[in-house]
């Protein structure tokens, strides 16, 4: 493939990565509230068994 093709692919890749990051950020903002409300439950199931030696 030519160098111009490679440049085009690299640019497209960068754009795609940027887009995915934006989507992930939006999803993260949306799920943060859910995660905070679920954390006590998950935290209890993950940490207490180890902490109590079960």
Backbone as a ProteinNet text record, in pm:
[ID]
protein_1_A
[PRIMARY]
XXXXXXXXXXXXXXXXXXXXXXXXXXXXXXXXXXXXXXXXXXXXXXXXXXXXXX
[TERTIARY]
84.1	0	87	38.1	114.1	113.3	201.8	211.6	85.4	24.9	-98	-210.9	-214.3	-314.1	-292	-164.9	-131.5	-171.3	-142.7	-180.5	-331	-403	-549.2	-600.1	-541.7	-581.9	-551.3	-432.5	-393.5	-490.1	-528.5	-621.7	-758	-802.8	-931.6	-928.4	-815.2	-798.5	-805.7	-734.2	-736.4	-877.6	-950.2	-1086.6	-1175.4	-1156.2	-1235.1	-1206.7	-1077.1	-1038.5	-1099.3	-1093.6	-1151.1	-1300.8	-1368.2	-1512.4	-1545.9	-1468.9	-1492.7	-1472.7	-1368	-1343	-1460.7	-1513.8	-1628.6	-1748.2	-1773.8	-1886.3	-1866.2	-1742.4	-1713.2	-1731.4	-1688	-1706	-1853.8	-1935.2	-2078.9	-2139.8	-2097.7	-2149.7	-2106.3	-1980.8	-1929.7	-2009.8	-2034.8	-2114	-2252.2	-2309.9	-2442.8	-2444.4	-2336.8	-2335	-2274.5	-2213.7	-2152	-2255.3	-2371.2	-2477.1	-2521.6	-2536.5	-2574.8	-2466.6	-2340.5	-2229.3	-2223.8	-2246.2	-2242.5	-2354.4	-2473	-2584.3	-2563.9	-2490.3	-2466	-2340.5	-2252.4	-2122.8	-2133.5	-2220.2	-2229.3	-2257.1	-2345.6	-2378.6	-2258.6	-2197	-2082	-1964.1	-1944.6	-1835.2	-1849.7	-1973.1	-1998	-1967.8	-2014.6	-1995	-1848.6	-1775.2	-1636.7	-1541.9	-1563.2	-1462.6	-1490.4	-1615.1	-1643.2	-1603.4	-1631.9	-1588.9	-1439	-1357.7	-1213.5	-1180.7	-1245.9	-1218	-1254	-1362	-1406.8	-1347.4	-1265.4	-1197.1	-1288.1	-1392.8	-1480	-1420.6
-121.1	0	125.2	231	355.7	430.1	530	606.6	688.8	737.7	816.6	729.7	603.2	510.3	489.4	470.4	449.8	571.1	690.2	813.2	820.1	785	788.3	690.1	570.6	468.8	514.4	573.6	621.2	728.4	818.7	925.6	867	769.6	706.2	634.6	570.2	498.2	594.8	707.5	808.8	859.6	884.6	933.7	831.5	704.6	597.3	586.3	590.9	583	699.2	819.2	937.4	919.6	867.6	845	744.4	634.1	530.9	589.6	672.8	736	822.9	901.7	987.9	905	795.4	707.6	647.8	603.8	546.4	649.1	773.9	880.3	902	908.9	929	813	691.1	572.9	574.6	616.1	621.7	720.6	838.5	938.9	883.1	811.3	754.3	643	563.4	447.3	478.4	596.8	629.3	626.9	687.1	688.7	547.4	463.6	324.4	252.5	275.7	209.4	248.9	377.9	425.5	360.6	346.1	285.7	135.4	72	-71.5	-104.7	-7	-36	-100.3	-49.8	-114.9	-264.4	-301.8	-443	-521.4	-470.1	-539.5	-536.7	-423.5	-412.4	-514.4	-532.2	-627.7	-769.8	-804.8	-941.3	-968.3	-864.5	-886.5	-882.3	-787.8	-764	-838.4	-852.2	-912.4	-1059.9	-1142.3	-1282.1	-1295.3	-1214.6	-1218.9	-1165.5	-1053.8	-990	-1078.4	-1155.9	-1241.4	-1381.3	-1405.5	-1534	-1649.5	-1622.9	-1732.3	-1802.7
0	0	0	-59.7	-69.2	63.9	74.1	197.7	221.9	113.2	128.4	183.7	142.1	195.2	344.5	381.6	522.5	606.1	553.4	624	642.7	536.8	541.9	646.9	649.4	746.2	888.4	906.5	1038.7	1087.6	996.1	1031.4	1068.8	989.9	1017.1	1151.7	1179.1	1305.3	1423	1409.7	1515.4	1539	1429.3	1439.6	1510.2	1474.5	1533.7	1683.1	1718.6	1859.6	1937.1	1878.2	1942.7	1963.5	1860.4	1867.7	1977.2	1982	2083.3	2222.6	2238.3	2368.2	2410.2	2314.9	2345.2	2387.8	2315	2348.3	2486.7	2515	2645.6	2756.3	2731.1	2829.5	2858.3	2751.7	2769.6	2846.5	2810.9	2878.5	3025.2	3049.2	3185.8	3269.9	3212.8	3284.2	3316	3219.6	3239.5	3341.7	3347.4	3436.2	3572.1	3588	3716.5	3827.8	3802.7	3903.4	3936.9	3834.6	3856.6	3935.5	3898.3	3964.8	4111.6	4140.4	4278.4	4359.3	4298.6	4371.1	4388.2	4295.2	4303.9	4383.3	4401.9	4463.6	4601.6	4691	4822.5	4811.4	4719.1	4700.7	4649.2	4539.6	4482.5	4578.9	4644.2	4740	4851	4899.7	5006.7	4959.7	4840.1	4792.3	4760.3	4716.2	4676.7	4795.8	4887.1	4990.3	5120.7	5158.1	5287.3	5295.6	5194.1	5205.4	5231	5161.7	5184.6	5323.8	5358.8	5486.9	5605.3	5590.5	5700.2	5692.8	5590.8	5580.6	5543.5	5458.8	5415	5294.9
[MASK]
++++++++++++++++++++++++++++++++++++++++++++++++++++++

